Amino acid sequence: MAAAETRHQRRGTAHWWVQRLTSVALVPLLLWFVASLVAMTGAGHRAVSAWLGDPVVATVVIVLLAIMFQHAQIGLRVVIEDYVHMARTRDGAIAAMTVTMAAAAAAATIAVLVLALGG
């Protein structure tokens, strides 16, 4: 039992650190993204597509999405672990949330790539 608790504590510590690192990374990325959107206020679809068509911009947006979904997944996992007490229900909820977050991240990334490649 002690070994299992130690593994769980190490995993919890790793999640804590990853969530702190992703939150720090999100600050400049989100500031850049919001500033970019504000600068494009009133711009048409063509201008936004041209902006997103820049490989550097598309890459940074995809990195933003990856970090954002990772951060959200860790946060939701903590909420589920803290408030769902039945092990089977908790494990099912974590699995469903993980699959849903992965699907949402994939869909968002595909959307960026389609727009970036001129779709």
Coordinates of C-alpha atoms in Angstrom, one line a residue:
M1 CA 0.0 0.0 0.0
A2 CA 2.8 2.4 0.8
A3 CA 4.4 1.9 -2.6
A4 CA 1.2 2.6 -4.4
E5 CA 0.7 5.8 -2.3
T6 CA 4.2 6.9 -3.1
R7 CA 3.7 6.4 -6.9
H8 CA 0.4 8.3 -6.6
Q9 CA 2.2 11.1 -4.7
R10 CA 4.9 11.3 -7.3
R11 CA 2.4 11.4 -10.2
G12 CA 0.5 14.1 -8.3
T13 CA 3.7 16.1 -7.9
A14 CA 4.5 15.7 -11.6
H15 CA 0.9 16.9 -12.5
W16 CA 1.3 19.8 -10.1
W17 CA 4.6 20.9 -11.8
V18 CA 3.3 20.4 -15.3
Q19 CA 0.2 22.5 -14.5
R20 CA 2.4 25.3 -13.1
L21 CA 4.7 25.2 -16.1
T22 CA 1.8 25.2 -18.6
S23 CA 0.2 28.1 -16.7
V24 CA 3.4 30.1 -17.0
A25 CA 3.7 29.3 -20.7
L26 CA 0.1 30.3 -21.3
V27 CA 0.5 33.8 -20.1
P28 CA 2.7 35.2 -22.9
L29 CA 1.0 32.9 -25.5
L30 CA -2.5 34.1 -24.6
L31 CA -1.4 37.8 -24.4
W32 CA 0.1 37.5 -27.9
F33 CA -3.0 35.7 -29.3
V34 CA -5.4 38.2 -27.8
A35 CA -3.3 41.2 -28.9
S36 CA -3.2 39.7 -32.4
L37 CA -7.0 39.2 -32.5
V38 CA -7.6 42.7 -31.2
A39 CA -5.2 44.1 -33.9
M40 CA -7.3 42.2 -36.5
T41 CA -10.6 43.6 -35.3
G42 CA -12.7 44.3 -38.4
A43 CA -10.4 42.4 -40.7
G44 CA -12.1 40.0 -43.1
H45 CA -11.7 36.3 -43.5
R46 CA -9.0 36.8 -46.1
A47 CA -6.8 38.8 -43.7
V48 CA -7.2 36.4 -40.8
S49 CA -6.5 33.5 -43.2
A50 CA -3.4 35.2 -44.4
W51 CA -2.3 35.8 -40.8
L52 CA -2.9 32.2 -39.9
G53 CA -1.2 31.1 -43.2
D54 CA 2.1 32.3 -41.9
P55 CA 3.9 29.1 -40.8
V56 CA 5.3 30.8 -37.6
V57 CA 1.9 32.0 -36.6
A58 CA 0.2 28.7 -37.3
T59 CA 3.0 26.9 -35.3
V60 CA 2.6 29.2 -32.3
V61 CA -1.2 28.8 -32.4
I62 CA -0.8 25.0 -32.4
V63 CA 1.6 25.2 -29.5
L64 CA -0.8 27.4 -27.7
L65 CA -3.6 24.9 -28.3
A66 CA -1.5 22.0 -27.1
I67 CA -0.4 23.7 -23.9
M68 CA -4.0 25.0 -23.3
F69 CA -5.6 21.6 -23.6
Q70 CA -2.9 19.9 -21.5
H71 CA -3.4 22.6 -18.8
A72 CA -7.2 22.1 -18.9
Q73 CA -6.9 18.3 -18.8
I74 CA -4.8 18.4 -15.7
G75 CA -7.1 20.9 -14.0
L76 CA -10.2 18.8 -14.9
R77 CA -8.5 15.7 -13.7
V78 CA -7.8 17.3 -10.3
V79 CA -11.5 18.4 -10.0
I80 CA -12.6 14.8 -10.8
E81 CA -10.2 13.3 -8.4
D82 CA -11.2 15.7 -5.6
Y83 CA -15.0 15.4 -6.0
V84 CA -15.8 12.0 -7.4
H85 CA -15.2 9.4 -4.7
M86 CA -16.3 6.1 -6.2
A87 CA -13.3 4.6 -7.9
R88 CA -15.0 3.2 -10.9
T89 CA -17.0 6.4 -11.6
R90 CA -13.9 8.5 -11.1
D91 CA -11.8 6.3 -13.4
G92 CA -14.5 6.4 -16.0
A93 CA -14.9 10.1 -15.8
I94 CA -11.1 10.6 -16.1
A95 CA -11.0 8.4 -19.1
A96 CA -13.9 10.1 -20.8
M97 CA -12.5 13.5 -20.1
T98 CA -9.1 12.5 -21.4
V99 CA -10.5 11.2 -24.6
T100 CA -12.8 14.2 -25.0
M101 CA -9.9 16.6 -24.4
A102 CA -7.7 14.7 -26.9
A103 CA -10.4 14.8 -29.5
A104 CA -11.0 18.5 -29.0
A105 CA -7.3 19.3 -29.2
A106 CA -7.0 17.2 -32.4
A107 CA -10.0 19.0 -33.9
A108 CA -8.7 22.4 -33.0
T109 CA -5.3 21.6 -34.5
I110 CA -6.8 20.3 -37.7
A111 CA -8.9 23.4 -38.0
V112 CA -5.8 25.6 -37.6
L113 CA -3.9 23.5 -40.2
V114 CA -6.9 23.7 -42.7
L115 CA -7.0 27.4 -42.3
A116 CA -3.2 27.8 -42.5
L117 CA -3.0 25.7 -45.6
G118 CA -5.6 27.8 -47.4
G119 CA -8.8 25.8 -46.7

